CSV table of C-alpha atoms in Angstrom, one decimal:
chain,number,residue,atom,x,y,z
A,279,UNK,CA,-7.7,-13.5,29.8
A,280,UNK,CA,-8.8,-16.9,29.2
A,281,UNK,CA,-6.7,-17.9,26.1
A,282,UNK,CA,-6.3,-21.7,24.2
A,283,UNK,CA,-3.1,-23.4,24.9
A,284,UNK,CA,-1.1,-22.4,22.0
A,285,UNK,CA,-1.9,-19.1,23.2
A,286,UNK,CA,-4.5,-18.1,20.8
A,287,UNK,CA,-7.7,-15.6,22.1
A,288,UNK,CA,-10.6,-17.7,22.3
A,289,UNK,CA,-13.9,-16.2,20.0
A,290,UNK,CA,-16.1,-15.7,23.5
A,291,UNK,CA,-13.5,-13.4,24.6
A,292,UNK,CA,-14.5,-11.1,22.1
A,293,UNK,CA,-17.9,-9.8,22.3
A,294,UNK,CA,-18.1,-6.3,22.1
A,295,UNK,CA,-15.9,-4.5,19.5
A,296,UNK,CA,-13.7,-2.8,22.2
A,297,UNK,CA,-11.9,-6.0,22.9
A,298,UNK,CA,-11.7,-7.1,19.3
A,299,UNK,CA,-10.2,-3.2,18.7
A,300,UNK,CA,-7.6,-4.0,21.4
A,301,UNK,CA,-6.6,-7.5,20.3
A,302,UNK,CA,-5.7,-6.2,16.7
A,303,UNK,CA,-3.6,-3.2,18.9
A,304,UNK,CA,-2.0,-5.9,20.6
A,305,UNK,CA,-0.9,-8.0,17.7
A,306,UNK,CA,-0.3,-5.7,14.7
A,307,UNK,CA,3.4,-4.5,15.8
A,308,UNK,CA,4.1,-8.3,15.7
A,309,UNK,CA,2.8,-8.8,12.4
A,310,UNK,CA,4.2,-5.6,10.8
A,311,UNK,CA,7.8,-6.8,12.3
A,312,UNK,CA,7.2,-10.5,11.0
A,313,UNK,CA,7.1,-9.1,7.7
A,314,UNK,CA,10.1,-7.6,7.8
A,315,UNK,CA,11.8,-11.2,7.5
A,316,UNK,CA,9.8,-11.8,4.8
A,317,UNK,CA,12.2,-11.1,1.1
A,318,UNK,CA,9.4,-9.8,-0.5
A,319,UNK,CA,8.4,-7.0,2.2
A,320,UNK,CA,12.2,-6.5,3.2
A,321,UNK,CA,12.9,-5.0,-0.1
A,322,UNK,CA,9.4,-2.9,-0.6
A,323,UNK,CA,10.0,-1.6,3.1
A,324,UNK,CA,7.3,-2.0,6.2
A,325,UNK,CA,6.0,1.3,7.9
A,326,UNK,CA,4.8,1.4,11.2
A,327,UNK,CA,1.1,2.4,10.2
A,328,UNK,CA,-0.8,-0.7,8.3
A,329,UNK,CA,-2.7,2.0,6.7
A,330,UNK,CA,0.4,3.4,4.7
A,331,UNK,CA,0.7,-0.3,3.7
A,332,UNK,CA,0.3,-0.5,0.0
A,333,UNK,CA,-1.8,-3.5,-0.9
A,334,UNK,CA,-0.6,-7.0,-1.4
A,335,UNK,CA,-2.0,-8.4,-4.5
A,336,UNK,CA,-1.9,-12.0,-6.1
A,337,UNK,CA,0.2,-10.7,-8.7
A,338,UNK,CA,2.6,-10.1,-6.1
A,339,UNK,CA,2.5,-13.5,-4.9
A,340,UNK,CA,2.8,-15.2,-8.1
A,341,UNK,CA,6.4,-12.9,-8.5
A,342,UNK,CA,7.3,-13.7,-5.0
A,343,UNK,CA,7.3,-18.0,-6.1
A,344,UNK,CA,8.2,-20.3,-4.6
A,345,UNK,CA,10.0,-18.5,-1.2
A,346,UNK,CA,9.8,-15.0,-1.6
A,347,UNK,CA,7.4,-14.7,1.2
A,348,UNK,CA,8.6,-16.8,3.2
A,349,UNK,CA,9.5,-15.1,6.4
A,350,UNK,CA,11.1,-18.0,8.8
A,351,UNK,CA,14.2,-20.3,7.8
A,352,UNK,CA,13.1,-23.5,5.4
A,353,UNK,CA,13.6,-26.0,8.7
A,354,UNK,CA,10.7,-24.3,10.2
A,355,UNK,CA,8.0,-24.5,7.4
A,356,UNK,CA,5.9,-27.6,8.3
A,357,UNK,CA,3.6,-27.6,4.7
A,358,UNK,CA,3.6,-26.2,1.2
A,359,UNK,CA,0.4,-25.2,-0.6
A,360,UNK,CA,-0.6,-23.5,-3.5
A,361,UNK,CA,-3.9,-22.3,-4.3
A,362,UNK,CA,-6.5,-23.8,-6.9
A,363,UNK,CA,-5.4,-21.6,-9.3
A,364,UNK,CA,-9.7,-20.7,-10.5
A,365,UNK,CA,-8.9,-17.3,-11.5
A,366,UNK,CA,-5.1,-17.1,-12.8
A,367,UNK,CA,-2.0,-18.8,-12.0
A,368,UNK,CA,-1.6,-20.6,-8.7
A,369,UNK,CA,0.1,-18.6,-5.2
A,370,UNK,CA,2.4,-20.8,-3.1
A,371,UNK,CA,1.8,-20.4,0.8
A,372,UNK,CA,3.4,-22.1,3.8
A,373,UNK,CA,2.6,-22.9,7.8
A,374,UNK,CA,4.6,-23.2,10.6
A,375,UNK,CA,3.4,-26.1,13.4
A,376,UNK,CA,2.4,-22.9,15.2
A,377,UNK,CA,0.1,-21.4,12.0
A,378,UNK,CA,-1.4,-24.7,11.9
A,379,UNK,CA,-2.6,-24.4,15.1
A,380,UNK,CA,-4.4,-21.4,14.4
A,381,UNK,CA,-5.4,-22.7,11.4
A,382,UNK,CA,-7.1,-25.6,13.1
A,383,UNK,CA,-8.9,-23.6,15.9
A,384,UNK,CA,-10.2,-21.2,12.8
A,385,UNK,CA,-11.7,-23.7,11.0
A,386,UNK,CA,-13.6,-25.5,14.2
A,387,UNK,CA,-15.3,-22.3,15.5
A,388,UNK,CA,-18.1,-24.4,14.0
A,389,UNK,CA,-21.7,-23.4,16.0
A,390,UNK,CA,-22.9,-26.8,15.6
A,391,UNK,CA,-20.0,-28.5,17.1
A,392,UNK,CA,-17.3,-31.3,16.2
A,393,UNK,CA,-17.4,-34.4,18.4
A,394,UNK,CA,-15.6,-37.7,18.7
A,395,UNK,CA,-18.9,-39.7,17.8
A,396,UNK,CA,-19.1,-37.6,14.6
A,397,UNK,CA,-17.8,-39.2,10.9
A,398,UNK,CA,-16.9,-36.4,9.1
A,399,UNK,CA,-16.8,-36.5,5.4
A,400,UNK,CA,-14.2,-34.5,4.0
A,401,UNK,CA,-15.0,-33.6,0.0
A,402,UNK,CA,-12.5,-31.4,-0.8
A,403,UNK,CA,-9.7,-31.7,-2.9
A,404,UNK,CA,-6.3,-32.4,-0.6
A,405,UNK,CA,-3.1,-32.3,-3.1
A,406,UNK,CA,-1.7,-28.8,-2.9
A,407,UNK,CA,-4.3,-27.3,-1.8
A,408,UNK,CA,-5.1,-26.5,2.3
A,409,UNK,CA,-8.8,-26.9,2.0
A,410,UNK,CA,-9.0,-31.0,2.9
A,411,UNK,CA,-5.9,-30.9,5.0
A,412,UNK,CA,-7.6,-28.5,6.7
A,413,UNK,CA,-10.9,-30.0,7.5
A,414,UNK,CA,-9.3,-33.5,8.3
A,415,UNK,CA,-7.0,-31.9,10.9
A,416,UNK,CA,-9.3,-29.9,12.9
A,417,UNK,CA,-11.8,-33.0,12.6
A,418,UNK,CA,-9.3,-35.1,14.0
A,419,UNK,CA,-8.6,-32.2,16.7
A,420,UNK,CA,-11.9,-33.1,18.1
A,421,UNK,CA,-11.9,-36.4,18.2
A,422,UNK,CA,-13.9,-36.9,15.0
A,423,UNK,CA,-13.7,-40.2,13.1
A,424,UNK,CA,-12.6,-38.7,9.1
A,425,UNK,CA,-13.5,-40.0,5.4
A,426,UNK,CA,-11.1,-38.5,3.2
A,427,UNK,CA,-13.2,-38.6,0.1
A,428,UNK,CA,-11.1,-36.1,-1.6
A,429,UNK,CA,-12.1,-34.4,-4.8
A,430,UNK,CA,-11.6,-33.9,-8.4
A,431,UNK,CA,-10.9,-37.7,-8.0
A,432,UNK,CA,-11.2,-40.5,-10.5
A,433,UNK,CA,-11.2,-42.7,-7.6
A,434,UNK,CA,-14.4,-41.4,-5.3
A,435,UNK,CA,-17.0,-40.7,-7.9
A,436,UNK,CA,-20.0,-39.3,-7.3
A,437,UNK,CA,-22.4,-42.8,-7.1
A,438,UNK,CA,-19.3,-43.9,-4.5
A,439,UNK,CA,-20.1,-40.5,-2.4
A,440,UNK,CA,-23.6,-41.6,-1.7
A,441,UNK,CA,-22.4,-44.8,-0.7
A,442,UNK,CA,-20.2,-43.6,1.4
A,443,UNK,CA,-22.6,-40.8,2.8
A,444,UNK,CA,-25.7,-43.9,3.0
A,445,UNK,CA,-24.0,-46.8,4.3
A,446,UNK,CA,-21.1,-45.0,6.9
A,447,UNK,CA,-23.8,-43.2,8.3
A,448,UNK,CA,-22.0,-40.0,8.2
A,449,UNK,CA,-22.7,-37.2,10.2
A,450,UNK,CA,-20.7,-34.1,9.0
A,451,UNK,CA,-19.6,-33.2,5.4
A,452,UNK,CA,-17.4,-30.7,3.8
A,453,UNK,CA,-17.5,-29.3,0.6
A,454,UNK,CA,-18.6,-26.5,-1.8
A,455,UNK,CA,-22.1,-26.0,-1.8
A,456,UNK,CA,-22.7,-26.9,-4.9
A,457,UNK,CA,-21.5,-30.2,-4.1
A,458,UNK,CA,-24.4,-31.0,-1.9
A,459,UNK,CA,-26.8,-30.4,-5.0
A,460,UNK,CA,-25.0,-32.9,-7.3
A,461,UNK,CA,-25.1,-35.6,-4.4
A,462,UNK,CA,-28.9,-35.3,-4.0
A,463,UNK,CA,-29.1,-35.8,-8.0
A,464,UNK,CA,-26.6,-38.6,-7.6
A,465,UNK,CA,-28.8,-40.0,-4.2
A,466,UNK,CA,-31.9,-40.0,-6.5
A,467,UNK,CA,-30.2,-41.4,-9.6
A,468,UNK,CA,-29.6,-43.9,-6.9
A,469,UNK,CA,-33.2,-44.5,-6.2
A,470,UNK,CA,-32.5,-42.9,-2.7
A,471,UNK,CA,-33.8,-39.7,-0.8
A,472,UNK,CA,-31.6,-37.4,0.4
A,473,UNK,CA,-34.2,-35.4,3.2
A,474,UNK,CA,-35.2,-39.0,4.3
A,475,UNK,CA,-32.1,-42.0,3.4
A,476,UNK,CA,-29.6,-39.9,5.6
A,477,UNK,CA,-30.6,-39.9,8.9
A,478,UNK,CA,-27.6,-39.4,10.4
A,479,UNK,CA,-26.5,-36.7,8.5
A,480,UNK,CA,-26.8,-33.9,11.0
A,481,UNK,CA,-25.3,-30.7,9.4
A,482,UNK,CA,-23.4,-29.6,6.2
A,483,UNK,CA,-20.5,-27.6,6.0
A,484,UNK,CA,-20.0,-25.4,3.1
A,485,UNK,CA,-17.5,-23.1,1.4
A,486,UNK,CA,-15.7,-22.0,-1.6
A,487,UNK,CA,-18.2,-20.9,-3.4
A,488,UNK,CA,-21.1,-18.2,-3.2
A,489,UNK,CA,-24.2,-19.3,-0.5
A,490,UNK,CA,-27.0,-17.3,-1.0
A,491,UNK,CA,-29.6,-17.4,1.7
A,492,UNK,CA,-32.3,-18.7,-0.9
A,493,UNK,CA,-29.6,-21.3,-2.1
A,494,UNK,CA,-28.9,-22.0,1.3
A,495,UNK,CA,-32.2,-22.7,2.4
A,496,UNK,CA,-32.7,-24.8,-0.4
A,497,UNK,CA,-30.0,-27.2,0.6
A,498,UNK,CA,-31.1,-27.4,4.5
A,499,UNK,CA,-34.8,-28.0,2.5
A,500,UNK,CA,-33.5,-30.7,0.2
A,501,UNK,CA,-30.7,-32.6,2.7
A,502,UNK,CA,-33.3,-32.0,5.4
A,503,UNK,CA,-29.9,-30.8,7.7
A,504,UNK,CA,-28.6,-27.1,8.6
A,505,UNK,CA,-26.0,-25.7,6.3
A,506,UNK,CA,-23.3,-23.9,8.2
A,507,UNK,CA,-20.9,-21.6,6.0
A,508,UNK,CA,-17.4,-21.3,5.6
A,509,UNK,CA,-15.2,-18.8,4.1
A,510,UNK,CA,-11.3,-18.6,3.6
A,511,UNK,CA,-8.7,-19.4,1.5
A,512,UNK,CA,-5.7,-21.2,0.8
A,513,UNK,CA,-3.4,-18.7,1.2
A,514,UNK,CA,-5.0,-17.7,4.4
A,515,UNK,CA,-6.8,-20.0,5.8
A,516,UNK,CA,-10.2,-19.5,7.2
A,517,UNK,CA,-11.3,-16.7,7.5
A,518,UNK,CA,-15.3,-16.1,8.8
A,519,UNK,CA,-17.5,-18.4,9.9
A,520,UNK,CA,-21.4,-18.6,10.5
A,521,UNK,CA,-23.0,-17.9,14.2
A,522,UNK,CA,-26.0,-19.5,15.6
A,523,UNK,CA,-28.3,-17.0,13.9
A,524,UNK,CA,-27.2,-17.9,10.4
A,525,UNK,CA,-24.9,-14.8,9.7
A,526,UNK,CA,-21.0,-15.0,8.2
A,527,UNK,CA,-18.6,-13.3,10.8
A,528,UNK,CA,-15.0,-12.5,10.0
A,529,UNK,CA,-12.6,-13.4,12.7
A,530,UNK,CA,-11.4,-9.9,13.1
A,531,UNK,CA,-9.9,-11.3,16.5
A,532,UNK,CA,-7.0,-13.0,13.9
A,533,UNK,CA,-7.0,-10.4,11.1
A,534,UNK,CA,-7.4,-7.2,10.2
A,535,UNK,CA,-10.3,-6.6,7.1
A,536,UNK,CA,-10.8,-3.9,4.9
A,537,UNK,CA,-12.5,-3.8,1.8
A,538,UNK,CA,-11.3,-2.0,-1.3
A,539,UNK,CA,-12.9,-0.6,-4.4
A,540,UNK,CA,-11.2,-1.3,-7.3
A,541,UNK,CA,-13.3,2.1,-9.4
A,542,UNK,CA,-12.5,4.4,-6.9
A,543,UNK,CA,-9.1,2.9,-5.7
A,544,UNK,CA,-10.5,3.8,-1.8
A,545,UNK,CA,-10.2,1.3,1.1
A,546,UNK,CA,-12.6,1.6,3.9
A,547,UNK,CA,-13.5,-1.0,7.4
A,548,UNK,CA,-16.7,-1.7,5.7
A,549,UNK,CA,-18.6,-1.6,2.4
A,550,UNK,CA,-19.0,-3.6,-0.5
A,551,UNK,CA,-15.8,-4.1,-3.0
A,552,UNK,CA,-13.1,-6.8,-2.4
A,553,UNK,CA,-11.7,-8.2,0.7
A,554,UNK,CA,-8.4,-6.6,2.2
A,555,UNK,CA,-7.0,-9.5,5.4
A,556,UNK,CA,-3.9,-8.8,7.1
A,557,UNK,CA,-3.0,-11.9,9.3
A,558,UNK,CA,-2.7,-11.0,13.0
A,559,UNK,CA,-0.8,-14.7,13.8
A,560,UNK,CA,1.0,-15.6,10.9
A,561,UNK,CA,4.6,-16.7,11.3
A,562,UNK,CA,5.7,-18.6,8.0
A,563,UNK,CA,4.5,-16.1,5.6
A,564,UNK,CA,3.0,-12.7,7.0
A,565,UNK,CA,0.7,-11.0,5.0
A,566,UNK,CA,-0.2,-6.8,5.0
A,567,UNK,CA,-3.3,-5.9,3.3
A,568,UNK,CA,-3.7,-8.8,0.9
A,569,UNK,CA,-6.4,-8.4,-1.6
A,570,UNK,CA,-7.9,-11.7,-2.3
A,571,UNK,CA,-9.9,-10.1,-5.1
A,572,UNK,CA,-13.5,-11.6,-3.8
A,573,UNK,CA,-16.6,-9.2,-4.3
A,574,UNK,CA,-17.8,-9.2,-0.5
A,575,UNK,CA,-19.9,-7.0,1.7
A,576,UNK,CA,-18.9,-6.1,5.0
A,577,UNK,CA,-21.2,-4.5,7.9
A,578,UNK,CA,-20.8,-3.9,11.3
A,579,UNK,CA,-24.6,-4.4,12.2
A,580,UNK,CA,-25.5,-6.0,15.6
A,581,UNK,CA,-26.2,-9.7,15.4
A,582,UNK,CA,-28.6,-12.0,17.6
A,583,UNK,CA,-25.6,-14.1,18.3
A,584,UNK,CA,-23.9,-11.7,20.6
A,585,UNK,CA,-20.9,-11.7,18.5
A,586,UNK,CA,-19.2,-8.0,17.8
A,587,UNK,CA,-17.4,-9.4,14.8
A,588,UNK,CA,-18.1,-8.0,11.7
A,589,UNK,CA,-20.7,-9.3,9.0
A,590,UNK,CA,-19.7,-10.4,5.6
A,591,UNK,CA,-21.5,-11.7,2.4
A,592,UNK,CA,-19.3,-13.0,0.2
A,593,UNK,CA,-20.7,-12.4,-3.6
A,594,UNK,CA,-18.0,-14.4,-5.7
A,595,UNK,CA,-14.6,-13.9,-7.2
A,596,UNK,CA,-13.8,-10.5,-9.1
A,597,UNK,CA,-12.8,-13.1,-12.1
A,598,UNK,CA,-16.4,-14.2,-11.5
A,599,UNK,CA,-18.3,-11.0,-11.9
A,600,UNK,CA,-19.7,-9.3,-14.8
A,601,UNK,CA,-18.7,-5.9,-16.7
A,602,UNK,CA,-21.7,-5.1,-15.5
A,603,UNK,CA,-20.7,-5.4,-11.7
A,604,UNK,CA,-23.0,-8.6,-11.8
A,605,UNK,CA,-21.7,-11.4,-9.2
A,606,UNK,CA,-22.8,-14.7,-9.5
A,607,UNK,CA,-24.1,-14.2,-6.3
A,608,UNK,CA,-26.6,-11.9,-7.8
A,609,UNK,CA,-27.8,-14.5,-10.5
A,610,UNK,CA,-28.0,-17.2,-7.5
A,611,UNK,CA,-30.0,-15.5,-5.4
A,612,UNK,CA,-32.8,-15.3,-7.9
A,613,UNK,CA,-32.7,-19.1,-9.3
A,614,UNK,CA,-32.9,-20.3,-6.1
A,615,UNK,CA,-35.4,-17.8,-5.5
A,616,UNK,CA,-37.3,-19.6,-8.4
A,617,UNK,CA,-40.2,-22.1,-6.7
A,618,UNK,CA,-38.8,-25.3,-4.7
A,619,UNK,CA,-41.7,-27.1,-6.9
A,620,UNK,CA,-39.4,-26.4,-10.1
A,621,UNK,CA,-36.7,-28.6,-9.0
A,622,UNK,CA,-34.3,-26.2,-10.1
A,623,UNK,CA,-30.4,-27.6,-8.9
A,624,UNK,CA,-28.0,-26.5,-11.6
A,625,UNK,CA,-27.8,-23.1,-13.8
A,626,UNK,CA,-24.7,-21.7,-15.6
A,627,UNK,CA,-25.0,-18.0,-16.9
A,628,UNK,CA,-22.4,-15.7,-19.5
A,629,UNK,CA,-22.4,-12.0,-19.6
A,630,UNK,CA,-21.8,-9.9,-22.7
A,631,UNK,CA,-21.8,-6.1,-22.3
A,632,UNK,CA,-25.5,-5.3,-20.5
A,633,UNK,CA,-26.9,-8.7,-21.6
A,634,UNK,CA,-26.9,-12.1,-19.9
A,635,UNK,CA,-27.8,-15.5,-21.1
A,636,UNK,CA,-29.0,-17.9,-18.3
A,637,UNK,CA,-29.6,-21.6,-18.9
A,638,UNK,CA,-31.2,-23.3,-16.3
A,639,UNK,CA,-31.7,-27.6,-15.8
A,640,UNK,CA,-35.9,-27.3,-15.4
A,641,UNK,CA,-39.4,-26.9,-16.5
A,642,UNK,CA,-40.0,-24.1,-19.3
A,643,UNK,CA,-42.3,-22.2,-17.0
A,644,UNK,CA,-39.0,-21.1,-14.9
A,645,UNK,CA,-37.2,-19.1,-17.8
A,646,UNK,CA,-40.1,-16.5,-18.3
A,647,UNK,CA,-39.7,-16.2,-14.7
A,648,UNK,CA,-35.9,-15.9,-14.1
A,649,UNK,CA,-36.4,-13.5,-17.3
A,650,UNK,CA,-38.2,-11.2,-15.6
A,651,UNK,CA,-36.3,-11.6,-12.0
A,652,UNK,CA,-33.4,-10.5,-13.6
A,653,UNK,CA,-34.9,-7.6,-15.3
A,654,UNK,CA,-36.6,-6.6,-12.2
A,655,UNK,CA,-33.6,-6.6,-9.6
A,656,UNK,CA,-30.7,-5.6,-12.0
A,657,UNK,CA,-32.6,-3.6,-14.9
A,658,UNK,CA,-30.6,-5.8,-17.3
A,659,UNK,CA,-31.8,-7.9,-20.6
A,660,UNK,CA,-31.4,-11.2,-20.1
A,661,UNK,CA,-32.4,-14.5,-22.0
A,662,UNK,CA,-33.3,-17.9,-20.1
A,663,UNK,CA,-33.3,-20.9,-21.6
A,664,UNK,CA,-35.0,-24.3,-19.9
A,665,UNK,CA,-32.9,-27.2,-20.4
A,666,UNK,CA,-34.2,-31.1,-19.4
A,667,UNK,CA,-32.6,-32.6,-16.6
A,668,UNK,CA,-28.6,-34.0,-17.3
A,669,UNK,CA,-28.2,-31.3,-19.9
A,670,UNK,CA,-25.6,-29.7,-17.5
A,671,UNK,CA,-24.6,-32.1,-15.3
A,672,UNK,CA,-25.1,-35.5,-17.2
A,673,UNK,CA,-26.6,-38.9,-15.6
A,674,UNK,CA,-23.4,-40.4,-16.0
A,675,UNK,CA,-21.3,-38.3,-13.8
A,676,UNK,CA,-24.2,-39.0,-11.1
A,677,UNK,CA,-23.6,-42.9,-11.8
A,678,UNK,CA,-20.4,-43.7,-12.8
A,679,UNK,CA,-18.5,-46.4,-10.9
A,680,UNK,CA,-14.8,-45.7,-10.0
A,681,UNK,CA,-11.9,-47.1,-12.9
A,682,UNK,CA,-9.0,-47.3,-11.3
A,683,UNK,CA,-6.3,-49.1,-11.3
A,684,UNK,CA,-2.6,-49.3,-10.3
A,685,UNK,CA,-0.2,-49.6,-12.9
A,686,UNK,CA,1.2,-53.5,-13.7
A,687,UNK,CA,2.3,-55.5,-16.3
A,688,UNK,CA,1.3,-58.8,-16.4
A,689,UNK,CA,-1.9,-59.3,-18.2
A,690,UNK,CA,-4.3,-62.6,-18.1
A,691,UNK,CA,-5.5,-63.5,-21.7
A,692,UNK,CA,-8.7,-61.3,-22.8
A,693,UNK,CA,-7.6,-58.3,-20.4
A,694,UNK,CA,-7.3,-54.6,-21.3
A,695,UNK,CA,-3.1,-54.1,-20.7
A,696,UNK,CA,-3.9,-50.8,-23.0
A,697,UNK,CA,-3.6,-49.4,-19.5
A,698,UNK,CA,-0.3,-50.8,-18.5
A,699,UNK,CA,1.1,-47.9,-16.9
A,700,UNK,CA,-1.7,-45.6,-16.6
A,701,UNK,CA,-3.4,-44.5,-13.2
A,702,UNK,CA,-7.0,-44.2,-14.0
């Protein structure tokens, strides 16, 4: 078997669903006993079947802070994370030197490629999080030259992004997708074009939020560069990645997935509902049938790529769908569906009972059709309102220039020592 150093299987090994069957046979008894040296499994018990596993949930984690899960002595941990914290209070997880490994090798199954000739832009937020440590270490795995631009930063605004993305010449990004929508509002505020200015730019990778194949498309269209999906978490890492023929795989050669329905209470291999991942290769803080609570659909249809892995859409957090079983997925799909000639980049939507109320940053002629688009796929009333452009995502977020300082003390006459001590 042709394996990576560390020991890992390599993604081409594991092309029919045979071998992916017998990797998770081979691995399972080593994740089930990991657990055992975990506090928090140790005292609810491990069975030898996953399947008479009860679910891991977030709540669980949150009562497990700051060690409970930790499953290998403190001197072994090699970083701390906790999770954004989007939909509740944030989870703490930890790596071993070994995790990270298979952390990086995850997150560079990238079809497109990472070489040393590439500047990759990294427009996540690093902190506490895993998502830019991530990036920057399996970009720097390959050789790849990295721009930590960081996110949620006072200090890399959005005017310095396109400066950075312009002048550097940079050839790979991450960040959500949505991010790539404000940078092309910020390139134009900038009197630049993003399917033209950027040359260089040869492909954008994307995740952390819902990609729809019409929103998608409409980011290649307006960047003028392939978008190539990611999908994981903090707590896990990643966790599917997009083939050559556009489709999401889950690595089910590092995990086992199920998906649960929170109605009926069932958990099946496929299906829509959320998504169930047992780690097959996780030392620091094994992990048996964690729900991450994200509205997915998972298929095991045949692909062009040649991959037996299976298919996943991922639709948006629980916390981000409707009473209604509306995702935010759902209402993506059909404003991006809307006509490219619209311009439409930005939207925000709220659900009450049956109803939803849409607003939309375009011309008026979209709302009657979003109206009805709604109506049509979902059988639900909704109202759509037109807004002009920096109504939702104002001209001087696009614009603004960095105001940073460090903290000092000594003051020339006529300057601002208001912020003495201050770090923005």
């Amino acid at each position: 078997m042709d394996t990576t150093v560390t020991g890992l299987p390599r993604l081409g090994d594991w092309t029919d669903r045979e071998g992916l069957r017998r990797i998770q046979e081979a691995r399972l008894g080593r994740a089930l006993d990991a657990a055992t040296r975990s506090p928090f499994y140790a005292r609810r018990g491990v069975p030898a079947d996953l399947a008479d596993c009860p679910l891991t949930t977030k709540r669980d984690l949150r009562e497990a802070y700051p060690f409970g899960m930790l499953a290998v002595d403190r001197a072994e941990v090699a970083t701390y994370h906790e999770s954004s914290g989007s939909s509740g209070t944030p989870t703490a997880s930890y790596y071993t030197p070994g995790d990270w490994q298979d952390l990086i090798d995850r997150y560079a199954r990238k079809h497109v490629g990472i070489f040393p000739d590439d500047t990759f832009m990294v427009r996540t937020p690093y902190a506490l999080m895993i998502t830019g440590h991530l990036a920057q270490a399996a970009a720097r795995s390959r050789g790849a030259t990295v721009v930590p631009a960081d996110n949620r930063s006072l200090a890399m605004p959005y005017a310095k992004v396109v400066r950075v993305l312009h002048d550097l010449g940079v050839t790979l990004t991450w960040s959500l997708a949505t991010e790539t929508l404000i940078w092309a509002a910020a390139a134009h505020a900038r009197g630049l074009r993003p399917e033209a200015d950027f040359p260089r730019l040869r492909a954008l990778f994307v995740g952390g939020d819902p990609l729809g194949p019409a929103k998608k498309a409409r980011i290649a269209e307006i960047w003028n560069a392939p978008v190539v999906e990611e999908y994981g978490a903090t707590e896990t890492g990643s966790l599917a990645g997009e083939c050559p023929a556009g489709r999401l795989h889950l690595w089910a050669d590092r995990a086992v997935f199920e998906v649960h329905d929170p109605v009926t209470g069932e958990t099946t291999p496929t299906g829509r509902g959320q998504l169930v991942v047992t780690p097959l290769y996780r030392e620091a803080m094994p992990l048996l049938r964690y729900n991450l609570e994200d509205a997915v659909e998972v298929s095991d249809v045949d692909c062009a790529c040649g991959w037996a892995l299976p298919v996943v859409r991922v639709l948006g957090r629980s916390a981000w769908t409707a009473p209604s079983g509306l995702t935010q997925g759902d209402v993506e799909d059909l404003v991006f569906g809307l006509p490219a000639e619209y311009g439409v980049l930005f939207w925000r939507a709220r659900a009450s009972g049956s109803a939803l109320h849409v607003q939309v940053e375009g011309p008026s002629a979209c709302a009657s059709e979003l109206r009805d688009a709604v109506t049509r796929a979902h059988g639900i009333d909704a109202s759509v309102e037109a807004l002009p452009p920096g109504s939702l995502v104002p001209s001087r977020l696009l614009t603004a220039e960095p105001e940073v300082m460090k903290p000092r003390s000594l003051f020339r006459e006529g300057e601002d020592w208001d912020k003495a001590l201050e770090y923005y």
